mmCIF file with all atom_site columns, C-alpha atoms in Angstrom:
data_model
loop_
_atom_site.group_PDB
_atom_site.id
_atom_site.type_symbol
_atom_site.label_atom_id
_atom_site.label_alt_id
_atom_site.label_comp_id
_atom_site.label_asym_id
_atom_site.label_entity_id
_atom_site.label_seq_id
_atom_site.pdbx_PDB_ins_code
_atom_site.Cartn_x
_atom_site.Cartn_y
_atom_site.Cartn_z
_atom_site.occupancy
_atom_site.B_iso_or_equiv
_atom_site.pdbx_formal_charge
_atom_site.auth_seq_id
_atom_site.auth_comp_id
_atom_site.auth_asym_id
_atom_site.auth_atom_id
_atom_site.pdbx_PDB_model_num
ATOM 1   C CA . UNK A 1 1   ? 0.198  0.113   0.293   1.00 60.00 ? 90  UNK A CA 1
ATOM 2   C CA . UNK A 1 2   ? 2.029  3.031   -1.701  1.00 69.00 ? 91  UNK A CA 1
ATOM 3   C CA . UNK A 1 3   ? 0.671  5.838   1.559   1.00 84.00 ? 92  UNK A CA 1
ATOM 4   C CA . UNK A 1 4   ? 3.024  8.663   -1.026  1.00 90.00 ? 93  UNK A CA 1
ATOM 5   C CA . UNK A 1 5   ? 2.605  8.856   -4.704  1.00 91.00 ? 94  UNK A CA 1
ATOM 6   C CA . UNK A 1 6   ? 4.443  10.642  -7.431  1.00 94.00 ? 95  UNK A CA 1
ATOM 7   C CA . UNK A 1 7   ? 2.527  9.640   -10.073 1.00 91.00 ? 96  UNK A CA 1
ATOM 8   C CA . UNK A 1 8   ? 4.824  11.643  -12.878 1.00 93.00 ? 97  UNK A CA 1
ATOM 9   C CA . UNK A 1 9   ? 8.391  9.003   -13.335 1.00 92.00 ? 98  UNK A CA 1
ATOM 10  C CA . UNK A 1 10  ? 9.086  11.564  -15.477 1.00 95.00 ? 99  UNK A CA 1
ATOM 11  C CA . UNK A 1 11  ? 9.183  15.372  -16.812 1.00 97.00 ? 100 UNK A CA 1
ATOM 12  C CA . UNK A 1 12  ? 10.789 17.323  -19.353 1.00 98.00 ? 101 UNK A CA 1
ATOM 13  C CA . UNK A 1 13  ? 10.969 21.069  -19.522 1.00 98.00 ? 102 UNK A CA 1
ATOM 14  C CA . UNK A 1 14  ? 12.342 24.191  -21.583 1.00 98.00 ? 103 UNK A CA 1
ATOM 15  C CA . UNK A 1 15  ? 14.798 25.829  -19.627 1.00 98.00 ? 104 UNK A CA 1
ATOM 16  C CA . UNK A 1 16  ? 13.473 29.884  -18.186 1.00 97.00 ? 105 UNK A CA 1
ATOM 17  C CA . UNK A 1 17  ? 10.583 27.764  -18.089 1.00 98.00 ? 106 UNK A CA 1
ATOM 18  C CA . UNK A 1 18  ? 8.440  26.624  -14.979 1.00 98.00 ? 107 UNK A CA 1
ATOM 19  C CA . UNK A 1 19  ? 8.902  23.452  -13.678 1.00 98.00 ? 108 UNK A CA 1
ATOM 20  C CA . UNK A 1 20  ? 6.112  21.261  -11.378 1.00 98.00 ? 109 UNK A CA 1
ATOM 21  C CA . UNK A 1 21  ? 6.108  18.581  -10.097 1.00 98.00 ? 110 UNK A CA 1
ATOM 22  C CA . UNK A 1 22  ? 3.386  16.847  -7.720  1.00 98.00 ? 111 UNK A CA 1
ATOM 23  C CA . UNK A 1 23  ? 2.622  14.288  -4.620  1.00 97.00 ? 112 UNK A CA 1
ATOM 24  C CA . UNK A 1 24  ? -0.280 12.646  -2.966  1.00 96.00 ? 113 UNK A CA 1
ATOM 25  C CA . UNK A 1 25  ? -0.758 11.119  -0.135  1.00 94.00 ? 114 UNK A CA 1
ATOM 26  C CA . UNK A 1 26  ? -3.403 9.376   1.327   1.00 92.00 ? 115 UNK A CA 1
ATOM 27  C CA . UNK A 1 27  ? -2.763 9.465   5.139   1.00 84.00 ? 116 UNK A CA 1
ATOM 28  C CA . UNK A 1 28  ? -4.423 12.323  6.856   1.00 83.00 ? 117 UNK A CA 1
ATOM 29  C CA . UNK A 1 29  ? -1.596 12.296  9.586   1.00 83.00 ? 118 UNK A CA 1
ATOM 30  C CA . UNK A 1 30  ? 1.324  13.265  7.755   1.00 85.00 ? 119 UNK A CA 1
ATOM 31  C CA . UNK A 1 31  ? 2.090  16.859  9.170   1.00 86.00 ? 120 UNK A CA 1
ATOM 32  C CA . UNK A 1 32  ? 5.422  17.877  7.563   1.00 87.00 ? 121 UNK A CA 1
ATOM 33  C CA . UNK A 1 33  ? 6.248  17.637  4.119   1.00 91.00 ? 122 UNK A CA 1
ATOM 34  C CA . UNK A 1 34  ? 9.981  17.393  2.569   1.00 91.00 ? 123 UNK A CA 1
ATOM 35  C CA . UNK A 1 35  ? 11.303 17.433  -1.017  1.00 95.00 ? 124 UNK A CA 1
ATOM 36  C CA . UNK A 1 36  ? 14.678 16.090  -1.581  1.00 95.00 ? 125 UNK A CA 1
ATOM 37  C CA . UNK A 1 37  ? 16.468 16.483  -5.036  1.00 96.00 ? 126 UNK A CA 1
ATOM 38  C CA . UNK A 1 38  ? 18.717 13.046  -6.074  1.00 93.00 ? 127 UNK A CA 1
ATOM 39  C CA . UNK A 1 39  ? 21.705 13.336  -8.134  1.00 91.00 ? 128 UNK A CA 1
ATOM 40  C CA . UNK A 1 40  ? 22.513 9.322   -9.933  1.00 86.00 ? 129 UNK A CA 1
ATOM 41  C CA . UNK A 1 41  ? 25.058 7.515   -6.790  1.00 83.00 ? 130 UNK A CA 1
ATOM 42  C CA . UNK A 1 42  ? 24.500 10.166  -4.449  1.00 88.00 ? 131 UNK A CA 1
ATOM 43  C CA . UNK A 1 43  ? 22.889 10.730  -1.520  1.00 89.00 ? 132 UNK A CA 1
ATOM 44  C CA . UNK A 1 44  ? 19.369 12.483  -1.922  1.00 92.00 ? 133 UNK A CA 1
ATOM 45  C CA . UNK A 1 45  ? 19.624 16.333  -1.112  1.00 92.00 ? 134 UNK A CA 1
ATOM 46  C CA . UNK A 1 46  ? 17.199 18.494  1.334   1.00 90.00 ? 135 UNK A CA 1
ATOM 47  C CA . UNK A 1 47  ? 15.427 21.845  -0.739  1.00 94.00 ? 136 UNK A CA 1
ATOM 48  C CA . UNK A 1 48  ? 12.244 22.768  0.921   1.00 94.00 ? 137 UNK A CA 1
ATOM 49  C CA . UNK A 1 49  ? 9.875  21.784  3.206   1.00 91.00 ? 138 UNK A CA 1
ATOM 50  C CA . UNK A 1 50  ? 6.720  22.991  4.742   1.00 92.00 ? 139 UNK A CA 1
ATOM 51  C CA . UNK A 1 51  ? 4.555  22.194  7.897   1.00 89.00 ? 140 UNK A CA 1
ATOM 52  C CA . UNK A 1 52  ? 0.436  21.658  7.873   1.00 90.00 ? 141 UNK A CA 1
ATOM 53  C CA . UNK A 1 53  ? -0.178 24.403  9.056   1.00 90.00 ? 142 UNK A CA 1
ATOM 54  C CA . UNK A 1 54  ? 1.102  26.703  5.697   1.00 93.00 ? 143 UNK A CA 1
ATOM 55  C CA . UNK A 1 55  ? -0.066 25.867  2.808   1.00 95.00 ? 144 UNK A CA 1
ATOM 56  C CA . UNK A 1 56  ? 3.081  28.137  1.064   1.00 97.00 ? 145 UNK A CA 1
ATOM 57  C CA . UNK A 1 57  ? 6.802  28.213  1.293   1.00 96.00 ? 146 UNK A CA 1
ATOM 58  C CA . UNK A 1 58  ? 8.983  29.538  -0.557  1.00 97.00 ? 147 UNK A CA 1
ATOM 59  C CA . UNK A 1 59  ? 13.452 30.098  -1.452  1.00 96.00 ? 148 UNK A CA 1
ATOM 60  C CA . UNK A 1 60  ? 14.072 31.711  -4.029  1.00 97.00 ? 149 UNK A CA 1
ATOM 61  C CA . UNK A 1 61  ? 13.207 29.324  -7.501  1.00 97.00 ? 150 UNK A CA 1
ATOM 62  C CA . UNK A 1 62  ? 11.825 26.719  -5.276  1.00 98.00 ? 151 UNK A CA 1
ATOM 63  C CA . UNK A 1 63  ? 8.100  26.652  -3.684  1.00 98.00 ? 152 UNK A CA 1
ATOM 64  C CA . UNK A 1 64  ? 6.612  24.087  -2.113  1.00 97.00 ? 153 UNK A CA 1
ATOM 65  C CA . UNK A 1 65  ? 2.122  24.105  -2.067  1.00 98.00 ? 154 UNK A CA 1
ATOM 66  C CA . UNK A 1 66  ? 0.558  22.354  -0.004  1.00 97.00 ? 155 UNK A CA 1
ATOM 67  C CA . UNK A 1 67  ? -3.612 21.187  -0.155  1.00 96.00 ? 156 UNK A CA 1
ATOM 68  C CA . UNK A 1 68  ? -4.180 19.507  2.902   1.00 94.00 ? 157 UNK A CA 1
ATOM 69  C CA . UNK A 1 69  ? -7.508 18.294  1.660   1.00 94.00 ? 158 UNK A CA 1
ATOM 70  C CA . UNK A 1 70  ? -6.717 17.273  -1.643  1.00 95.00 ? 159 UNK A CA 1
ATOM 71  C CA . UNK A 1 71  ? -3.681 15.450  0.245   1.00 95.00 ? 160 UNK A CA 1
ATOM 72  C CA . UNK A 1 72  ? -1.574 17.269  -2.598  1.00 96.00 ? 161 UNK A CA 1
ATOM 73  C CA . UNK A 1 73  ? 1.585  18.731  -2.453  1.00 97.00 ? 162 UNK A CA 1
ATOM 74  C CA . UNK A 1 74  ? 3.358  20.077  -5.002  1.00 98.00 ? 163 UNK A CA 1
ATOM 75  C CA . UNK A 1 75  ? 6.724  21.847  -6.013  1.00 98.00 ? 164 UNK A CA 1
ATOM 76  C CA . UNK A 1 76  ? 6.865  24.340  -8.248  1.00 98.00 ? 165 UNK A CA 1
ATOM 77  C CA . UNK A 1 77  ? 10.693 25.859  -9.812  1.00 98.00 ? 166 UNK A CA 1
ATOM 78  C CA . UNK A 1 78  ? 11.228 29.013  -11.622 1.00 97.00 ? 167 UNK A CA 1
ATOM 79  C CA . UNK A 1 79  ? 13.070 29.483  -13.696 1.00 98.00 ? 168 UNK A CA 1
ATOM 80  C CA . UNK A 1 80  ? 14.191 26.015  -14.745 1.00 98.00 ? 169 UNK A CA 1
ATOM 81  C CA . UNK A 1 81  ? 17.754 25.936  -14.829 1.00 97.00 ? 170 UNK A CA 1
ATOM 82  C CA . UNK A 1 82  ? 19.742 23.001  -16.351 1.00 96.00 ? 171 UNK A CA 1
ATOM 83  C CA . UNK A 1 83  ? 21.357 22.262  -12.608 1.00 95.00 ? 172 UNK A CA 1
ATOM 84  C CA . UNK A 1 84  ? 17.813 21.515  -12.049 1.00 97.00 ? 173 UNK A CA 1
ATOM 85  C CA . UNK A 1 85  ? 17.549 18.249  -13.791 1.00 97.00 ? 174 UNK A CA 1
ATOM 86  C CA . UNK A 1 86  ? 17.632 15.169  -11.113 1.00 96.00 ? 175 UNK A CA 1
ATOM 87  C CA . UNK A 1 87  ? 15.284 12.793  -9.342  1.00 95.00 ? 176 UNK A CA 1
ATOM 88  C CA . UNK A 1 88  ? 13.138 14.648  -6.979  1.00 97.00 ? 177 UNK A CA 1
ATOM 89  C CA . UNK A 1 89  ? 11.264 12.970  -4.285  1.00 95.00 ? 178 UNK A CA 1
ATOM 90  C CA . UNK A 1 90  ? 8.361  13.926  -1.834  1.00 95.00 ? 179 UNK A CA 1
ATOM 91  C CA . UNK A 1 91  ? 9.141  12.662  1.776   1.00 91.00 ? 180 UNK A CA 1
ATOM 92  C CA . UNK A 1 92  ? 6.196  13.288  4.607   1.00 89.00 ? 181 UNK A CA 1
ATOM 93  C CA . UNK A 1 93  ? 6.620  12.120  8.701   1.00 84.00 ? 182 UNK A CA 1
ATOM 94  C CA . UNK A 1 94  ? 3.159  12.029  10.919  1.00 76.00 ? 183 UNK A CA 1
ATOM 95  C CA . UNK A 1 95  ? 5.243  14.040  13.672  1.00 64.00 ? 184 UNK A CA 1
ATOM 96  C CA . UNK A 1 96  ? 7.226  17.074  14.828  1.00 55.00 ? 185 UNK A CA 1
ATOM 97  C CA . UNK A 1 97  ? 9.744  14.171  16.723  1.00 49.00 ? 186 UNK A CA 1
ATOM 98  C CA . UNK A 1 98  ? 12.424 11.801  15.341  1.00 52.00 ? 187 UNK A CA 1
ATOM 99  C CA . UNK A 1 99  ? 9.447  9.861   13.457  1.00 65.00 ? 188 UNK A CA 1
ATOM 100 C CA . UNK A 1 100 ? 10.747 7.914   9.580   1.00 75.00 ? 189 UNK A CA 1
ATOM 101 C CA . UNK A 1 101 ? 10.348 9.914   6.849   1.00 82.00 ? 190 UNK A CA 1
ATOM 102 C CA . UNK A 1 102 ? 7.602  7.808   3.699   1.00 86.00 ? 191 UNK A CA 1
ATOM 103 C CA . UNK A 1 103 ? 9.317  8.857   0.782   1.00 90.00 ? 192 UNK A CA 1
ATOM 104 C CA . UNK A 1 104 ? 7.122  8.798   -2.908  1.00 92.00 ? 193 UNK A CA 1
ATOM 105 C CA . UNK A 1 105 ? 8.257  6.617   -5.660  1.00 90.00 ? 194 UNK A CA 1
ATOM 106 C CA . UNK A 1 106 ? 9.904  10.210  -7.499  1.00 93.00 ? 195 UNK A CA 1
ATOM 107 C CA . UNK A 1 107 ? 10.548 11.745  -10.388 1.00 96.00 ? 196 UNK A CA 1
ATOM 108 C CA . UNK A 1 108 ? 12.919 11.792  -13.133 1.00 95.00 ? 197 UNK A CA 1
ATOM 109 C CA . UNK A 1 109 ? 13.146 16.186  -13.959 1.00 97.00 ? 198 UNK A CA 1
ATOM 110 C CA . UNK A 1 110 ? 15.456 16.669  -17.346 1.00 97.00 ? 199 UNK A CA 1
ATOM 111 C CA . UNK A 1 111 ? 15.562 20.198  -18.034 1.00 98.00 ? 200 UNK A CA 1
ATOM 112 C CA . UNK A 1 112 ? 16.088 21.203  -22.192 1.00 97.00 ? 201 UNK A CA 1
ATOM 113 C CA . UNK A 1 113 ? 18.409 24.215  -22.726 1.00 93.00 ? 202 UNK A CA 1
ATOM 114 C CA . UNK B 2 1   ? 33.353 19.136  8.267   1.00 60.00 ? 65  UNK B CA 1
ATOM 115 C CA . UNK B 2 2   ? 30.160 18.087  9.244   1.00 67.00 ? 66  UNK B CA 1
ATOM 116 C CA . UNK B 2 3   ? 28.433 14.808  7.976   1.00 91.00 ? 67  UNK B CA 1
ATOM 117 C CA . UNK B 2 4   ? 27.264 12.506  6.846   1.00 94.00 ? 68  UNK B CA 1
ATOM 118 C CA . UNK B 2 5   ? 30.299 9.019   5.856   1.00 95.00 ? 69  UNK B CA 1
ATOM 119 C CA . UNK B 2 6   ? 28.835 6.144   4.657   1.00 96.00 ? 70  UNK B CA 1
ATOM 120 C CA . UNK B 2 7   ? 31.256 3.408   3.624   1.00 94.00 ? 71  UNK B CA 1
ATOM 121 C CA . UNK B 2 8   ? 32.737 1.533   1.403   1.00 94.00 ? 72  UNK B CA 1
ATOM 122 C CA . UNK B 2 9   ? 30.900 3.187   -1.585  1.00 92.00 ? 73  UNK B CA 1
ATOM 123 C CA . UNK B 2 10  ? 31.137 -0.230  -3.693  1.00 92.00 ? 74  UNK B CA 1
ATOM 124 C CA . UNK B 2 11  ? 31.486 -3.335  -2.223  1.00 92.00 ? 75  UNK B CA 1
ATOM 125 C CA . UNK B 2 12  ? 30.713 -7.092  -3.677  1.00 91.00 ? 76  UNK B CA 1
ATOM 126 C CA . UNK B 2 13  ? 29.510 -9.496  -1.880  1.00 88.00 ? 77  UNK B CA 1
ATOM 127 C CA . UNK B 2 14  ? 29.229 -13.397 -3.007  1.00 88.00 ? 78  UNK B CA 1
ATOM 128 C CA . UNK B 2 15  ? 26.613 -15.029 -2.323  1.00 86.00 ? 79  UNK B CA 1
ATOM 129 C CA . UNK B 2 16  ? 26.156 -16.584 1.587   1.00 86.00 ? 80  UNK B CA 1
ATOM 130 C CA . UNK B 2 17  ? 28.172 -13.750 2.750   1.00 90.00 ? 81  UNK B CA 1
ATOM 131 C CA . UNK B 2 18  ? 27.170 -11.473 5.477   1.00 93.00 ? 82  UNK B CA 1
ATOM 132 C CA . UNK B 2 19  ? 28.540 -7.840  4.958   1.00 94.00 ? 83  UNK B CA 1
ATOM 133 C CA . UNK B 2 20  ? 28.698 -4.849  7.339   1.00 96.00 ? 84  UNK B CA 1
ATOM 134 C CA . UNK B 2 21  ? 27.935 -1.058  5.256   1.00 97.00 ? 85  UNK B CA 1
ATOM 135 C CA . UNK B 2 22  ? 29.480 1.144   7.808   1.00 97.00 ? 86  UNK B CA 1
ATOM 136 C CA . UNK B 2 23  ? 27.727 5.020   8.334   1.00 98.00 ? 87  UNK B CA 1
ATOM 137 C CA . UNK B 2 24  ? 29.322 7.712   10.918  1.00 97.00 ? 88  UNK B CA 1
ATOM 138 C CA . UNK B 2 25  ? 27.611 11.260  11.209  1.00 96.00 ? 89  UNK B CA 1
ATOM 139 C CA . UNK B 2 26  ? 29.301 13.869  13.174  1.00 94.00 ? 90  UNK B CA 1
ATOM 140 C CA . UNK B 2 27  ? 26.557 16.402  13.219  1.00 91.00 ? 91  UNK B CA 1
ATOM 141 C CA . UNK B 2 28  ? 25.164 15.393  16.486  1.00 91.00 ? 92  UNK B CA 1
ATOM 142 C CA . UNK B 2 29  ? 21.966 13.982  15.257  1.00 91.00 ? 93  UNK B CA 1
ATOM 143 C CA . UNK B 2 30  ? 20.222 11.205  17.812  1.00 90.00 ? 94  UNK B CA 1
ATOM 144 C CA . UNK B 2 31  ? 18.336 9.649   15.419  1.00 90.00 ? 95  UNK B CA 1
ATOM 145 C CA . UNK B 2 32  ? 19.892 7.958   12.388  1.00 94.00 ? 96  UNK B CA 1
ATOM 146 C CA . UNK B 2 33  ? 18.259 6.125   9.550   1.00 94.00 ? 97  UNK B CA 1
ATOM 147 C CA . UNK B 2 34  ? 18.995 3.282   6.429   1.00 96.00 ? 98  UNK B CA 1
ATOM 148 C CA . UNK B 2 35  ? 17.317 3.057   3.147   1.00 95.00 ? 99  UNK B CA 1
ATOM 149 C CA . UNK B 2 36  ? 17.738 1.571   0.430   1.00 95.00 ? 100 UNK B CA 1
ATOM 150 C CA . UNK B 2 37  ? 17.074 2.589   -3.499  1.00 91.00 ? 101 UNK B CA 1
ATOM 151 C CA . UNK B 2 38  ? 16.262 -0.257  -6.368  1.00 87.00 ? 102 UNK B CA 1
ATOM 152 C CA . UNK B 2 39  ? 16.393 1.106   -9.989  1.00 76.00 ? 103 UNK B CA 1
ATOM 153 C CA . UNK B 2 40  ? 12.961 3.292   -10.764 1.00 70.00 ? 104 UNK B CA 1
ATOM 154 C CA . UNK B 2 41  ? 11.863 3.209   -6.929  1.00 76.00 ? 105 UNK B CA 1
ATOM 155 C CA . UNK B 2 42  ? 11.836 5.507   -4.251  1.00 82.00 ? 106 UNK B CA 1
ATOM 156 C CA . UNK B 2 43  ? 13.684 5.446   -0.666  1.00 89.00 ? 107 UNK B CA 1
ATOM 157 C CA . UNK B 2 44  ? 12.361 2.591   1.414   1.00 92.00 ? 108 UNK B CA 1
ATOM 158 C CA . UNK B 2 45  ? 12.974 2.059   5.358   1.00 92.00 ? 109 UNK B CA 1
ATOM 159 C CA . UNK B 2 46  ? 14.879 -0.884  6.240   1.00 96.00 ? 110 UNK B CA 1
ATOM 160 C CA . UNK B 2 47  ? 15.747 0.393   9.893   1.00 96.00 ? 111 UNK B CA 1
ATOM 161 C CA . UNK B 2 48  ? 15.790 3.472   12.099  1.00 93.00 ? 112 UNK B CA 1
ATOM 162 C CA . UNK B 2 49  ? 17.558 4.357   15.773  1.00 93.00 ? 113 UNK B CA 1
ATOM 163 C CA . UNK B 2 50  ? 16.034 7.341   17.821  1.00 89.00 ? 114 UNK B CA 1
ATOM 164 C CA . UNK B 2 51  ? 18.116 7.131   20.308  1.00 90.00 ? 115 UNK B CA 1
ATOM 165 C CA . UNK B 2 52  ? 21.665 4.780   21.378  1.00 93.00 ? 116 UNK B CA 1
ATOM 166 C CA . UNK B 2 53  ? 20.921 1.287   22.029  1.00 94.00 ? 117 UNK B CA 1
ATOM 167 C CA . UNK B 2 54  ? 17.548 1.351   20.407  1.00 93.00 ? 118 UNK B CA 1
ATOM 168 C CA . UNK B 2 55  ? 16.317 0.876   17.002  1.00 94.00 ? 119 UNK B CA 1
ATOM 169 C CA . UNK B 2 56  ? 13.416 -0.090  15.276  1.00 93.00 ? 120 UNK B CA 1
ATOM 170 C CA . UNK B 2 57  ? 12.392 -2.231  12.098  1.00 94.00 ? 121 UNK B CA 1
ATOM 171 C CA . UNK B 2 58  ? 11.360 0.055   9.040   1.00 92.00 ? 122 UNK B CA 1
ATOM 172 C CA . UNK B 2 59  ? 9.592  -1.527  6.383   1.00 89.00 ? 123 UNK B CA 1
ATOM 173 C CA . UNK B 2 60  ? 11.834 -3.782  5.086   1.00 94.00 ? 124 UNK B CA 1
ATOM 174 C CA . UNK B 2 61  ? 13.624 -4.807  7.773   1.00 96.00 ? 125 UNK B CA 1
ATOM 175 C CA . UNK B 2 62  ? 13.792 -8.575  6.480   1.00 95.00 ? 126 UNK B CA 1
ATOM 176 C CA . UNK B 2 63  ? 17.417 -9.223  5.817   1.00 95.00 ? 127 UNK B CA 1
ATOM 177 C CA . UNK B 2 64  ? 18.587 -6.906  7.507   1.00 97.00 ? 128 UNK B CA 1
ATOM 178 C CA . UNK B 2 65  ? 20.479 -6.578  11.137  1.00 97.00 ? 129 UNK B CA 1
ATOM 179 C CA . UNK B 2 66  ? 21.951 -2.886  12.576  1.00 98.00 ? 130 UNK B CA 1
ATOM 180 C CA . UNK B 2 67  ? 23.483 -2.136  15.769  1.00 97.00 ? 131 UNK B CA 1
ATOM 181 C CA . UNK B 2 68  ? 23.807 1.740   17.669  1.00 97.00 ? 132 UNK B CA 1
ATOM 182 C CA . UNK B 2 69  ? 25.899 1.384   20.384  1.00 97.00 ? 133 UNK B CA 1
ATOM 183 C CA . UNK B 2 70  ? 27.099 5.278   19.818  1.00 96.00 ? 134 UNK B CA 1
ATOM 184 C CA . UNK B 2 71  ? 25.639 7.830   18.452  1.00 96.00 ? 135 UNK B CA 1
ATOM 185 C CA . UNK B 2 72  ? 27.964 8.823   15.866  1.00 96.00 ? 136 UNK B CA 1
ATOM 186 C CA . UNK B 2 73  ? 27.837 5.378   14.537  1.00 98.00 ? 137 UNK B CA 1
ATOM 187 C CA . UNK B 2 74  ? 24.759 3.491   12.853  1.00 98.00 ? 138 UNK B CA 1
ATOM 188 C CA . UNK B 2 75  ? 26.039 0.137   10.685  1.00 98.00 ? 139 UNK B CA 1
ATOM 189 C CA . UNK B 2 76  ? 23.502 -1.886  8.562   1.00 98.00 ? 140 UNK B CA 1
ATOM 190 C CA . UNK B 2 77  ? 24.640 -5.664  8.162   1.00 97.00 ? 141 UNK B CA 1
ATOM 191 C CA . UNK B 2 78  ? 23.182 -7.309  4.289   1.00 95.00 ? 142 UNK B CA 1
ATOM 192 C CA . UNK B 2 79  ? 22.813 -10.856 6.172   1.00 93.00 ? 143 UNK B CA 1
ATOM 193 C CA . UNK B 2 80  ? 22.626 -13.793 3.521   1.00 87.00 ? 144 UNK B CA 1
ATOM 194 C CA . UNK B 2 81  ? 19.316 -13.970 4.545   1.00 86.00 ? 145 UNK B CA 1
ATOM 195 C CA . UNK B 2 82  ? 18.902 -10.811 2.716   1.00 87.00 ? 146 UNK B CA 1
ATOM 196 C CA . UNK B 2 83  ? 17.510 -12.566 -0.974  1.00 86.00 ? 147 UNK B CA 1
ATOM 197 C CA . UNK B 2 84  ? 17.475 -9.434  -3.296  1.00 89.00 ? 148 UNK B CA 1
ATOM 198 C CA . UNK B 2 85  ? 20.600 -7.597  -1.542  1.00 91.00 ? 149 UNK B CA 1
ATOM 199 C CA . UNK B 2 86  ? 22.003 -5.451  -5.336  1.00 92.00 ? 150 UNK B CA 1
ATOM 200 C CA . UNK B 2 87  ? 21.314 -1.832  -4.006  1.00 93.00 ? 151 UNK B CA 1
ATOM 201 C CA . UNK B 2 88  ? 22.142 1.389   -3.368  1.00 93.00 ? 152 UNK B CA 1
ATOM 202 C CA . UNK B 2 89  ? 21.833 1.644   0.765   1.00 95.00 ? 153 UNK B CA 1
ATOM 203 C CA . UNK B 2 90  ? 21.638 5.109   1.412   1.00 95.00 ? 154 UNK B CA 1
ATOM 204 C CA . UNK B 2 91  ? 22.636 6.344   6.083   1.00 96.00 ? 155 UNK B CA 1
ATOM 205 C CA . UNK B 2 92  ? 20.465 9.257   7.237   1.00 94.00 ? 156 UNK B CA 1
ATOM 206 C CA . UNK B 2 93  ? 20.587 11.747  10.389  1.00 93.00 ? 157 UNK B CA 1
ATOM 207 C CA . UNK B 2 94  ? 18.238 13.945  11.924  1.00 88.00 ? 158 UNK B CA 1
ATOM 208 C CA . UNK B 2 95  ? 18.470 16.018  15.299  1.00 80.00 ? 159 UNK B CA 1
ATOM 209 C CA . UNK B 2 96  ? 15.376 16.686  17.565  1.00 70.00 ? 160 UNK B CA 1
ATOM 210 C CA . UNK B 2 97  ? 15.024 20.321  16.038  1.00 64.00 ? 161 UNK B CA 1
ATOM 211 C CA . UNK B 2 98  ? 11.730 21.238  14.837  1.00 55.00 ? 162 UNK B CA 1
ATOM 212 C CA . UNK B 2 99  ? 12.604 20.958  11.210  1.00 61.00 ? 163 UNK B CA 1
ATOM 213 C CA . UNK B 2 100 ? 12.229 17.410  10.349  1.00 62.00 ? 164 UNK B CA 1
ATOM 214 C CA . UNK B 2 101 ? 15.140 17.337  7.619   1.00 79.00 ? 165 UNK B CA 1
ATOM 215 C CA . UNK B 2 102 ? 17.058 14.149  7.552   1.00 85.00 ? 166 UNK B CA 1
ATOM 216 C CA . UNK B 2 103 ? 20.155 14.150  5.815   1.00 89.00 ? 167 UNK B CA 1
ATOM 217 C CA . UNK B 2 104 ? 21.737 11.759  4.063   1.00 93.00 ? 168 UNK B CA 1
ATOM 218 C CA . UNK B 2 105 ? 25.800 10.381  3.077   1.00 94.00 ? 169 UNK B CA 1
ATOM 219 C CA . UNK B 2 106 ? 26.567 9.225   -0.375  1.00 93.00 ? 170 UNK B CA 1
ATOM 220 C CA . UNK B 2 107 ? 25.299 6.518   0.011   1.00 94.00 ? 171 UNK B CA 1
ATOM 221 C CA . UNK B 2 108 ? 26.820 2.661   -0.923  1.00 94.00 ? 172 UNK B CA 1
ATOM 222 C CA . UNK B 2 109 ? 26.583 0.728   -4.130  1.00 93.00 ? 173 UNK B CA 1
ATOM 223 C CA . UNK B 2 110 ? 26.156 -3.559  -3.202  1.00 93.00 ? 174 UNK B CA 1
ATOM 224 C CA . UNK B 2 111 ? 26.308 -5.773  -5.376  1.00 92.00 ? 175 UNK B CA 1
ATOM 225 C CA . UNK B 2 112 ? 26.250 -9.480  -5.171  1.00 88.00 ? 176 UNK B CA 1
ATOM 226 C CA . UNK B 2 113 ? 28.348 -11.634 -7.675  1.00 84.00 ? 177 UNK B CA 1
#
């Protein structure tokens, strides 16, 4: 039973345009949401996060949106750059302590120059 | 430099052998995690530890064992009971501060020959 789904395994976007990555979840107990970026054969690196008390968090070119009623999370990257080409994972956790993260299956983003 | 160090980066194991992957962190984090990534799949949790001398099974613990004798160290043993051990293994850690950001090591490739 996959609690966290990223339904698009891959996405191609023209350089300079907006990239939108989506993540859907089923467990309403999740209350903290993160996005990670991963290059091949490397560990994921943290990008941006949002808690359930907010619906938007912005950090430079990256913005995360949370729609709790729809159990939907999205990451917007604008403008997209070639260095953004990577696999992006959403990760969710159910409390504000040391609980485990549940990861989505990932979306491979390719930025076309 | 603070961080998480995994070793070895690449490891070959013969069928029927146990192998131990090392993970050391100098971030003074309480919680440590082991994830596994298979091609085209997300990160799946093997084991996690929230405090020294304590650990819990994740979603795919069968065929693995861990220990947490020191705060900075969380080695993972892949036993001969693990039926499909070839994968990319990621160690991670997190502190107790709000934010729930997990930091990852660079990963270890294990190949069974």
